[in-house]
Coordinates of C-alpha atoms and ligand atoms in Angstrom, one line a residue:
X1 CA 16.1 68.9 3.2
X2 CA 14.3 70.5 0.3
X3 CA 13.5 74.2 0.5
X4 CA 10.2 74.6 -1.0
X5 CA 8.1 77.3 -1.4
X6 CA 4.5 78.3 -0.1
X7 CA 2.0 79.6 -1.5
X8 CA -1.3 79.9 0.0
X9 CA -4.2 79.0 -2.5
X10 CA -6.5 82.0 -1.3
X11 CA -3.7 84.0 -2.4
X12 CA -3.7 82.9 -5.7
X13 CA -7.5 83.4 -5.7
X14 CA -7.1 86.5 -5.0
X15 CA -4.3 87.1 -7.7
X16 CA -1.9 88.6 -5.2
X17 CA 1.2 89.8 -6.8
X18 CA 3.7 88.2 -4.4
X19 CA 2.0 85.0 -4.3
X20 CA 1.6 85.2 -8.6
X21 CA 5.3 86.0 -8.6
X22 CA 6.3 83.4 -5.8
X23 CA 3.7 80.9 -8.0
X24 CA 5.7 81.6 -11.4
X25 CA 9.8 81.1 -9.4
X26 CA 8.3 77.8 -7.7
X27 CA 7.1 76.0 -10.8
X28 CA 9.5 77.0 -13.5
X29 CA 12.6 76.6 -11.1
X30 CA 12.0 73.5 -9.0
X31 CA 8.7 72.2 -10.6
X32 CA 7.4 71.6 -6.7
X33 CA 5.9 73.8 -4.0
X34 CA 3.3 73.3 -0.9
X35 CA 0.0 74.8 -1.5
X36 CA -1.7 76.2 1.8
X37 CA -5.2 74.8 2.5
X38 CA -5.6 75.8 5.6
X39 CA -8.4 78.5 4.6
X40 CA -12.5 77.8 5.0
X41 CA -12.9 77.1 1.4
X42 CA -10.6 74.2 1.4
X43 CA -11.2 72.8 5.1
X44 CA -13.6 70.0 4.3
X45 CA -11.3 69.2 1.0
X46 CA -8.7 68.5 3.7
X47 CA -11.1 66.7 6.1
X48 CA -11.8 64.7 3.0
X49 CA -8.4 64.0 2.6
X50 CA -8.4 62.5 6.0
X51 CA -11.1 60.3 5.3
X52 CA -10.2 58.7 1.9
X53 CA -6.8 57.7 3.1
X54 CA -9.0 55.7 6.4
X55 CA -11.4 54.3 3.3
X56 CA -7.8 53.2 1.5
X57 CA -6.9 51.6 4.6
X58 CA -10.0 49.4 4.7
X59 CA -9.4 48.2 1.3
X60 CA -5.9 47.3 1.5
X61 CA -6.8 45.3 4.4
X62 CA -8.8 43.0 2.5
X63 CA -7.1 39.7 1.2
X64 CA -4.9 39.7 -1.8
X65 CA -6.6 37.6 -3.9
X66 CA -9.7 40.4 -3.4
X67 CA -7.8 43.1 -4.4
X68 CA -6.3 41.3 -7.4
X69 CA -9.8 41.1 -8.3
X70 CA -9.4 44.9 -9.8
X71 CA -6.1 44.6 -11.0
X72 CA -5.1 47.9 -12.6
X73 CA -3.7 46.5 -15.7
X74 CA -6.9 44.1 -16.7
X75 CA -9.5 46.6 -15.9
X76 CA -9.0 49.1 -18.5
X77 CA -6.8 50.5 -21.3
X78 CA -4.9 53.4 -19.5
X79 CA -4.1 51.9 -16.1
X80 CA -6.8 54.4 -14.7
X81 CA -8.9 52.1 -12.6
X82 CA -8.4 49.9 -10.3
X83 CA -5.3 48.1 -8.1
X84 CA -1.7 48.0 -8.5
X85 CA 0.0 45.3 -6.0
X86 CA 3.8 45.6 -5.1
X87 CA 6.4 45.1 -7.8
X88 CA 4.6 45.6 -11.0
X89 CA 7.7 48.3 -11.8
X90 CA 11.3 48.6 -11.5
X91 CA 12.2 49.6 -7.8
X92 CA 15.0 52.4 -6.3
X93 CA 17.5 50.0 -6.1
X94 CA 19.2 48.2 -9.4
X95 CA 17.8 44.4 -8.8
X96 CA 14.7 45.9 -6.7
X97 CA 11.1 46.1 -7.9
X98 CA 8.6 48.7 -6.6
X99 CA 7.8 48.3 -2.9
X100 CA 4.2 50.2 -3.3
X101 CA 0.5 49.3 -3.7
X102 CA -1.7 52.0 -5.3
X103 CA -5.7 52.1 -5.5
X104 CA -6.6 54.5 -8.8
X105 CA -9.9 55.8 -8.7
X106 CA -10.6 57.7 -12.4
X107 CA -12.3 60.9 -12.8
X108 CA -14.7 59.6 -15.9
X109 CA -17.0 57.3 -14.7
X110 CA -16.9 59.2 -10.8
X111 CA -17.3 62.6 -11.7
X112 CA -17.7 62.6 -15.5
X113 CA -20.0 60.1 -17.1
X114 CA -18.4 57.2 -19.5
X115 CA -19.6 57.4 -23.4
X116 CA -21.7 54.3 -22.3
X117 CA -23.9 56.7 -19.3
X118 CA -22.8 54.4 -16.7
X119 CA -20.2 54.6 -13.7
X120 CA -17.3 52.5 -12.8
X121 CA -17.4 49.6 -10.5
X122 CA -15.3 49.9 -6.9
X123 CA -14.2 47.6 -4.2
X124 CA -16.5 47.3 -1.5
X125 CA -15.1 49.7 1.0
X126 CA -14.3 52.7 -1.6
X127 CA -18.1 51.8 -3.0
X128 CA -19.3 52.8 0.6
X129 CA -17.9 56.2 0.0
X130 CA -18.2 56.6 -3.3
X131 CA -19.9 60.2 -3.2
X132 CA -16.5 61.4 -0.2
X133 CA -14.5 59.8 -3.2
X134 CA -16.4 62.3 -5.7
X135 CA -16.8 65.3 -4.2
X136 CA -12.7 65.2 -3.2
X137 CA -12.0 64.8 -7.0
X138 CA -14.2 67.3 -8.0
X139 CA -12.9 69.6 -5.4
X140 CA -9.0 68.7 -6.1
X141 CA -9.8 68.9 -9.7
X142 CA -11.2 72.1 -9.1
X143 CA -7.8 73.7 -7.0
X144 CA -5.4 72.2 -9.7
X145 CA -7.6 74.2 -12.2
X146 CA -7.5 77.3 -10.1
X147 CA -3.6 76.5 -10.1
X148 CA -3.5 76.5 -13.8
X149 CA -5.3 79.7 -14.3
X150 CA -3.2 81.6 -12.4
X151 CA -0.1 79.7 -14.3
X152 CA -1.5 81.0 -17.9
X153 CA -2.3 84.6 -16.1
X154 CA 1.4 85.0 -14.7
X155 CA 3.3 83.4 -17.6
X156 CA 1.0 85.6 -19.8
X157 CA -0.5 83.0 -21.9
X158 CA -3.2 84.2 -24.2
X159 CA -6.7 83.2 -23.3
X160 CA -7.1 81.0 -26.4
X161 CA -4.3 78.8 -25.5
X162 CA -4.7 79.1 -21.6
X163 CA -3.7 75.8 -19.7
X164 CA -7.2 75.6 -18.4
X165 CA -8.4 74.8 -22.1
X166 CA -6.3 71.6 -22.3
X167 CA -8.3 71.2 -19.1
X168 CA -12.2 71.5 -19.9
X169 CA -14.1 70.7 -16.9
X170 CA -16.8 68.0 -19.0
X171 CA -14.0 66.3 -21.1
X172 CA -12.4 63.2 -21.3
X173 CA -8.9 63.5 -19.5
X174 CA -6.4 60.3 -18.1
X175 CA -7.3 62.5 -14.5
X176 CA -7.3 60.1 -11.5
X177 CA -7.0 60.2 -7.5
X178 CA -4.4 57.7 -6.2
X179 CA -3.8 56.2 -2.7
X180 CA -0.6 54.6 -2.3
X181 CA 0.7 52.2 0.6
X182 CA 3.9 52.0 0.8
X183 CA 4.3 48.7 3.6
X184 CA 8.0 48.8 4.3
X185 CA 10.0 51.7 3.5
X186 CA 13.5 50.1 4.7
X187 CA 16.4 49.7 3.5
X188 CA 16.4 45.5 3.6
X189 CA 13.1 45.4 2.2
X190 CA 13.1 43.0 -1.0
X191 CA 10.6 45.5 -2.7
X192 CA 11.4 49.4 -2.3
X193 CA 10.0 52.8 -2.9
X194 CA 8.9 54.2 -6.0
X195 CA 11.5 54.7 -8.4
X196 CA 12.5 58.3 -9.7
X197 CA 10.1 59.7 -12.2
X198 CA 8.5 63.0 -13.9
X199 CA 4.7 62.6 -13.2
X200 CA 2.7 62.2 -16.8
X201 CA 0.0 64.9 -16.2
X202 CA -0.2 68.3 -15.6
X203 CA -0.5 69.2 -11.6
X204 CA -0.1 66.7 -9.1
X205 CA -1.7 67.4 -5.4
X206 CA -0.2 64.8 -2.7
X207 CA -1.2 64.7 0.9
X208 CA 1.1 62.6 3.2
X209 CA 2.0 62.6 6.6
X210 CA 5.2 60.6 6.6
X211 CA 8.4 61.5 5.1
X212 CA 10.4 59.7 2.2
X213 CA 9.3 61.8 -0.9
X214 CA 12.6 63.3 -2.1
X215 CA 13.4 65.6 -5.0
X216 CA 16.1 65.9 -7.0
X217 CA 16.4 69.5 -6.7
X218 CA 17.4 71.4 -9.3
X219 CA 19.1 74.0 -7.6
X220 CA 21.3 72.2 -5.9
X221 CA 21.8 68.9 -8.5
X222 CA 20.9 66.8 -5.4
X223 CA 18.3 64.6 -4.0
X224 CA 16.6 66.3 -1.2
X225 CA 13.8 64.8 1.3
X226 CA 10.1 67.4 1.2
X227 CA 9.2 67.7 4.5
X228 CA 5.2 66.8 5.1
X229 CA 3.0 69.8 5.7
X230 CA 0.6 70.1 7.4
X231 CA -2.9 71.3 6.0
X232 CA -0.4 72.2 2.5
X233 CA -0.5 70.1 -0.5
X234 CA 2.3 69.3 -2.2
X235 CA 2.2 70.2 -5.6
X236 CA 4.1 69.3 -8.8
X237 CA 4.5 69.8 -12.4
X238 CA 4.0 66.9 -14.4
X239 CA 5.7 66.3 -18.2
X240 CA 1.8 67.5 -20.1
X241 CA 2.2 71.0 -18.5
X242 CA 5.8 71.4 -19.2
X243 CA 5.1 70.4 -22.9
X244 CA 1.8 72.6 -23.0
X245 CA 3.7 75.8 -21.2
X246 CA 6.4 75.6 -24.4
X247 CA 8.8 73.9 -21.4
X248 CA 8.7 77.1 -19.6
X249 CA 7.4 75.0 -16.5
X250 CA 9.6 72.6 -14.6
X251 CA 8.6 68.9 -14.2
X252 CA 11.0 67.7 -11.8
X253 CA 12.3 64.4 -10.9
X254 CA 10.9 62.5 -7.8
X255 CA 10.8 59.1 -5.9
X256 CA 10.3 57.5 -2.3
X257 CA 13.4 56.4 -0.5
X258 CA 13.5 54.9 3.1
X259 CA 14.0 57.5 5.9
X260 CA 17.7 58.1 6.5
X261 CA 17.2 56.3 9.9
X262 CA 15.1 53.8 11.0
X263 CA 11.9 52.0 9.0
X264 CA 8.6 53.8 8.4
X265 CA 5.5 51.3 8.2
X266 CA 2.5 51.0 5.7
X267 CA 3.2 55.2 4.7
X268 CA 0.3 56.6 2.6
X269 CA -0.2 59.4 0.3
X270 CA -2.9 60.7 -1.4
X271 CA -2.9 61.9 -4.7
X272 CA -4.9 64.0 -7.1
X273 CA -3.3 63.3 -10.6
X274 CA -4.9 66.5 -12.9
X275 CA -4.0 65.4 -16.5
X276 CA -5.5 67.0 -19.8
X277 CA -8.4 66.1 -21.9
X278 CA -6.9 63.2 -24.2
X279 CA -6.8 64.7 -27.5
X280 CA -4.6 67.7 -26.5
X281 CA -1.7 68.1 -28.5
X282 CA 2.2 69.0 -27.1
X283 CA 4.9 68.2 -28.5
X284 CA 8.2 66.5 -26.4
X285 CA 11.5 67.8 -25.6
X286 CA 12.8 66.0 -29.1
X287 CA 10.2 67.8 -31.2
X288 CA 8.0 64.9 -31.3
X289 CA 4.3 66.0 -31.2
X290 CA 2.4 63.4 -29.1
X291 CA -1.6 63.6 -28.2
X292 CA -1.9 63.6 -24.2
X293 CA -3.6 60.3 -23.8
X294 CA -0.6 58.3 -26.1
X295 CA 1.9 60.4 -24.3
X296 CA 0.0 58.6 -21.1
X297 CA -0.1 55.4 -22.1
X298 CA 3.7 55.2 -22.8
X299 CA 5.0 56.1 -20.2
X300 CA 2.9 53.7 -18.1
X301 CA 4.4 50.9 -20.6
X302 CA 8.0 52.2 -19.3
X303 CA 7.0 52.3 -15.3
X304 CA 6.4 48.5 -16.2
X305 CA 9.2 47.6 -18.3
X306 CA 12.6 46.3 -17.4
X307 CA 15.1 48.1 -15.8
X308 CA 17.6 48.1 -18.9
X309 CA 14.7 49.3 -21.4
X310 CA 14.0 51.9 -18.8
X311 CA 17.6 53.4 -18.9
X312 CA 17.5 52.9 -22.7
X313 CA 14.7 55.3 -22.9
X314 CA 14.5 59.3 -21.4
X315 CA 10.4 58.8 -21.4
X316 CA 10.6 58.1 -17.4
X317 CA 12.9 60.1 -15.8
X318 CA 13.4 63.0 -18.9
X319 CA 17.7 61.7 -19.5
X320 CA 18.3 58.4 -21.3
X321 CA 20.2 56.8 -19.4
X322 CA 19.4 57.9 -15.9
X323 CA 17.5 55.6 -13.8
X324 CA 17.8 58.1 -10.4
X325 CA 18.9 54.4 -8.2
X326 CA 19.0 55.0 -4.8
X327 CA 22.4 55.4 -3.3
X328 CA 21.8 55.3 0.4
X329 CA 25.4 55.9 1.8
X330 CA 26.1 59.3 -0.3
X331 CA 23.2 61.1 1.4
X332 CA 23.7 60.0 5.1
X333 CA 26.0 63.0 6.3
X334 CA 24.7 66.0 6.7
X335 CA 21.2 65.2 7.0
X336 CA 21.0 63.3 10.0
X337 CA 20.3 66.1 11.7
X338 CA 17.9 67.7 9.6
X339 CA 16.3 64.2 9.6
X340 CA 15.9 64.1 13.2
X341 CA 13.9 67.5 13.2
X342 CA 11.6 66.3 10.1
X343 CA 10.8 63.0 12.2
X344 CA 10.4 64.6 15.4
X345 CA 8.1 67.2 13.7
X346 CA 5.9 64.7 11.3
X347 CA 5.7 62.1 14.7
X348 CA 4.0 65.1 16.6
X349 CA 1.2 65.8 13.3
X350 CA 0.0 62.0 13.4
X351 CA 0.7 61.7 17.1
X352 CA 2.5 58.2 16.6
X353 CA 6.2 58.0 18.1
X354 CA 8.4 57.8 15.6
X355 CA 11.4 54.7 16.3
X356 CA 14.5 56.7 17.1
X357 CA 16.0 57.1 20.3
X358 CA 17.2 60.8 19.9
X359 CA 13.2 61.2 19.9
X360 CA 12.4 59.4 22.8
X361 CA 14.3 61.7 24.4
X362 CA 13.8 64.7 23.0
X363 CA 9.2 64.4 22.7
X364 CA 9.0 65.7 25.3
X365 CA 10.6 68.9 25.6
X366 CA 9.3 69.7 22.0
X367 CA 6.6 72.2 21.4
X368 CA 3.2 70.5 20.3
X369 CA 1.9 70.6 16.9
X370 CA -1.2 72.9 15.8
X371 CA -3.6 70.9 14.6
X372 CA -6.2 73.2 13.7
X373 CA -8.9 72.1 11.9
X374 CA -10.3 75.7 10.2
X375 CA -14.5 76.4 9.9
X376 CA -16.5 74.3 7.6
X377 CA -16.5 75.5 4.3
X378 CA -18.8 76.2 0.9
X379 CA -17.8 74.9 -2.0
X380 CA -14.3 75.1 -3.5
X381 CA -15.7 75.2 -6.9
X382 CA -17.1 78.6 -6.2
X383 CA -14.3 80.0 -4.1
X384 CA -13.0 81.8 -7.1
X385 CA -15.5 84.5 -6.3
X386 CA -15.4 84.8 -2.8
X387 CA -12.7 86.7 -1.0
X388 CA -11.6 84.3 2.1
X389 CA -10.9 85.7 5.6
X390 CA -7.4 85.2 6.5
X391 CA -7.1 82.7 9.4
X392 CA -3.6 83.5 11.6
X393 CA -1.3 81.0 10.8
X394 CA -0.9 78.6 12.9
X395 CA 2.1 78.3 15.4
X396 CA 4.9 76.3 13.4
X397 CA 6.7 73.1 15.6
X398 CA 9.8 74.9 17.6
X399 CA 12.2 72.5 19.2
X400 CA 13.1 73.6 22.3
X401 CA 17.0 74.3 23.0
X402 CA 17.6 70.2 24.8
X403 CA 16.0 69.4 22.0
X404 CA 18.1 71.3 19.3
X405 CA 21.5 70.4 21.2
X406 CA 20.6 66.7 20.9
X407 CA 19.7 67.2 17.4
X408 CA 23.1 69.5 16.6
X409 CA 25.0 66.5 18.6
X410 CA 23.4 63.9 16.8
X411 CA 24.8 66.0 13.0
X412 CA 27.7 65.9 14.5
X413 CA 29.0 62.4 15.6
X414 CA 27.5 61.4 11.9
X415 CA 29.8 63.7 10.7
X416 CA 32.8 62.9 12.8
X417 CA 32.6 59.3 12.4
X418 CA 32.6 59.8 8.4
X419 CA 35.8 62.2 8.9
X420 CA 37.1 59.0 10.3
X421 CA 36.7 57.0 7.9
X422 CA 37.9 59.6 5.3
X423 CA 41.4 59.9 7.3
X424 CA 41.6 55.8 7.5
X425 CA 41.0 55.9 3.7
X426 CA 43.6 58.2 2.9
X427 CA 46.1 56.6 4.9
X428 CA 46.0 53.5 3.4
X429 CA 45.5 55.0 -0.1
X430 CA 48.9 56.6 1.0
X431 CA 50.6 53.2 1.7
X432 CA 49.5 51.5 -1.1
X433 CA 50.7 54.6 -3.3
X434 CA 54.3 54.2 -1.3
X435 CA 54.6 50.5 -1.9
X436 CA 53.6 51.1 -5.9
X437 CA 56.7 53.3 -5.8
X438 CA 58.7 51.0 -4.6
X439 CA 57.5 47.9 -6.0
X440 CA 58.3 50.3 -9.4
X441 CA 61.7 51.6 -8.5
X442 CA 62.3 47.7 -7.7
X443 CA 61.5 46.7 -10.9
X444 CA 63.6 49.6 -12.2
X445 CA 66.5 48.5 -10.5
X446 CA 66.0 44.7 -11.8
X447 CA 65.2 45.9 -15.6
X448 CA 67.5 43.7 -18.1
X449 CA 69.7 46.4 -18.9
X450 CA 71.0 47.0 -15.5
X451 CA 71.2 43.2 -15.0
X452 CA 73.5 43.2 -17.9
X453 CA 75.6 46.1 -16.7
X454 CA 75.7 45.0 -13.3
X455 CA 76.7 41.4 -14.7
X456 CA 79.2 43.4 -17.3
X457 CA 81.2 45.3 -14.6
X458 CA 81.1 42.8 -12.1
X459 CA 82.1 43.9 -8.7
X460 CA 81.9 47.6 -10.0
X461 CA 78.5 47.8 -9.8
X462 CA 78.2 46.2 -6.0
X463 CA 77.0 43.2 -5.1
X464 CA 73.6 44.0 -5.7
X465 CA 72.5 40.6 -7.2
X466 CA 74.7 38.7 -5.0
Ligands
AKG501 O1 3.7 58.5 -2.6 C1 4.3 59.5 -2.8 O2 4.7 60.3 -1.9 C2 4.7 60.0 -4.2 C3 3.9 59.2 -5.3 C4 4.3 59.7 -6.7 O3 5.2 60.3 -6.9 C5 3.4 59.3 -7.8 O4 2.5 58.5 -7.6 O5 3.5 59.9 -8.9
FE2_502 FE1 5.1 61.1 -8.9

């Protein structure tokens, strides 16, 4: 399980040291870290949150041919706006395609106007809240901004070059909110996850309540899942603020795996994609200087190309050659256990039982989950220069010691059963290393020259060939 940090956004706000200093460690080490919303300024962003994932449900439950009405790729040029179904890109597994649909919502044309004046068209349920939709980008847009000012402050960028100016609130950027629907997160499922990948922009700001996010955590070389949080957003770099903070920042490598046990249906996030105006300049990791929106638009033309282009290329996952496939087997032992607590804990925030027996029997002896929904708020946008009131932080999910035993006994036989298999492997790599032995020390014995000795001195050398 990945060990993330927090950092509360009030905090920030308030430039605390340790949360600058925890801020800086977070995203130039592992490029990810949960952002605490619980405060008043940010409760209705959350509510909000809430809400445009219901509205996303609505419109994925309309007919295919509907939704395919606002593909993604016809609508526009950037792949900004509009509908993504299942399979446009390469999946987690070598043969697999995607297994995800996404809805993108841009910020021109909801919250900026388009160069022609006008606004852009939506499905009909996502129309019906059209001004939710807009106030949640402007308010995400607005946190991800506060997140890069306090990024220039603590990595002492001057104010002429500040992250926030690749960020200008009345420009043009490739910024979008996403809602993805992942439908079967199972192994078996002929269309799987979201294959690993840097994000293009600069922040990212994802809301979920089920697992299968996993990072490949750079302090540990390994894939790790990120436990859901809730009232946190979980933030993280994308490749445009690496290249804008001279690489100083970390965009790490992501995807979405099935759960280590069991299937998780229709899982959705919601995603606030803050991406720079489009004429910013940054160069790559070769040298190469690229302006934000090109950089943008290729590596949306490698999400879609084939799997062998892809591993040609290092536009995707930031090392040619390294595609991040999903190897299910490798990361089964040891993190059954940890598993178990992550379900147990995320089936108690959406109040849905989660489909593994060790739960069943463990639910109820488990704590209950604070679900705490804080004051309503004023507007993010001017919490900059309020200071918030500290709300006590909610009690965290404990599991209770039946709980914690079935958990430790669950780690366990996984573990033991593998140690099994390990000692059966090695035996019978030890047998067939005996009989190459022999089969050599055979084909000693019979080499030409001892046949020709043996025939040579007859009865000297035995009857060995009869
Ligand atoms: O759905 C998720 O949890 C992650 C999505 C993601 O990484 C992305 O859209 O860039
Ligand atoms: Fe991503």
């Amino acid at each position: 399980m990945a060990e993330l940090k927090t950092i509360s956004l009030s905090q920030l706000l308030e430039v605390d040291p340790q949360a600058m200093k925890e801020l800086e460690d977070a995203a130039t080490l592992q490029g990810f870290f949960y952002l605490d919303l619980r405060g008043s300024e940010t409760s209705r962003t959350l509510r909000d949150v809430e809400e445009c994932v219901e509205t996303a449900r609505e419109f994925y439950a309309m007919p295919f041919e509907e939704k395919l009405g606002y593909d993604i790729d016809k609508l526009g040029m950037h792949k900004l706006n509009g509908y993504k179904p299942e399979g446009r890109n390469a999946g987690i597994e070598k043969g697999k395609q995607d297994g995800f649909e996404a809805y993108l919502v841009p910020r021109d044309g909801m919250c900026n106007p388009l160069f022609d004046g006008g606004k852009i068209m939506l499905p009909g349920p996502l129309d019906a809240h059209r001004s939710l939709l807009e106030r949640l980008m402007n308010d995400l847009h607005a946190i991800g901004i506060s997140v890069l000012r306090a990024l220039s402050l603590v990595l002492r960028i001057p104010v002429e070059r500040s992250l926030e100016m690749s960020h200008r609130h009345h420009c043009s950027s490739t910024s979008a909110l996403g809602v993805l629907k992942y439908p079967r997160l199972w192994a078996e499922s002929p269309q799987l996850g979201h294959g690993a990948h840097t994000d293009v922009g600069s922040l990212t700001l994802l809301f979920c309540s089920e697992p299968g996010l996993q990072l490949l955590d750079p302090k540990t070389d390994q894939w790790a899942y990120i436990r859901p949080k809730d009232g946190h957003a979980i933030v993280n770099v994308g490749d445009s603020l690496r290249f804008l903070s001279d690489h100083r920042l970390r965009s790490c490598l992501h995807r979405v795996v099935p759960p280590v046990e069991g299937r998780i249906t229709d899982r959705l996030s919601c995603a606030y994609f803050l991406r720079p105006e489009l004429d910013a300049v940054f160069m790559d990791d070769t040298g190469k200087s690229w302006k934000s929106v090109d950089w943008h638009d290729g590596k949306y033309k490698m999400f879609r190309a084939p799997t062998e282009k892809q591993q040609q290329d290092s536009v995707l996952t930031g090392k040619a050659g390294f595609l991040g496939s999903w190897c299910p087997d490798k990361y089964m032992v040891g993190t059954r256990g940890e598993w178990a607590a992550m379900a147990l804990s995320s089936s108690k925030q959406s109040e849905q039982p989660f489909g593994m027996a060790i739960l069943a029997t463990s639910q109820e002896s488990a704590v209950p989950c604070h679900h705490g929904a804080p004051a309503p708020a004023p507007d993010p946008a001017a919490a900059s220069h309020s200071h918030p009131q500290q709300q006590p932080s909610p009690p965290h999910p404990t599991l209770s010691k039946n709980a914690q035993q079935q958990i430790w006994a669950w780690s366990l036989s996984g573990r033991t059963s593998n140690l099994a298999v390990e000692i059966a492997t090695a035996g019978c790599a030890c047998v067939l290393a005996r009989l190459c032995v022999g089969l050599l020390r055979a084909r000693r014995e019979h080499s030409p020259v001892e046949m020709l000795m043996a025939l040579e001195h007859g009865s000297r050398a035995g009857n060995r060939w009869g």
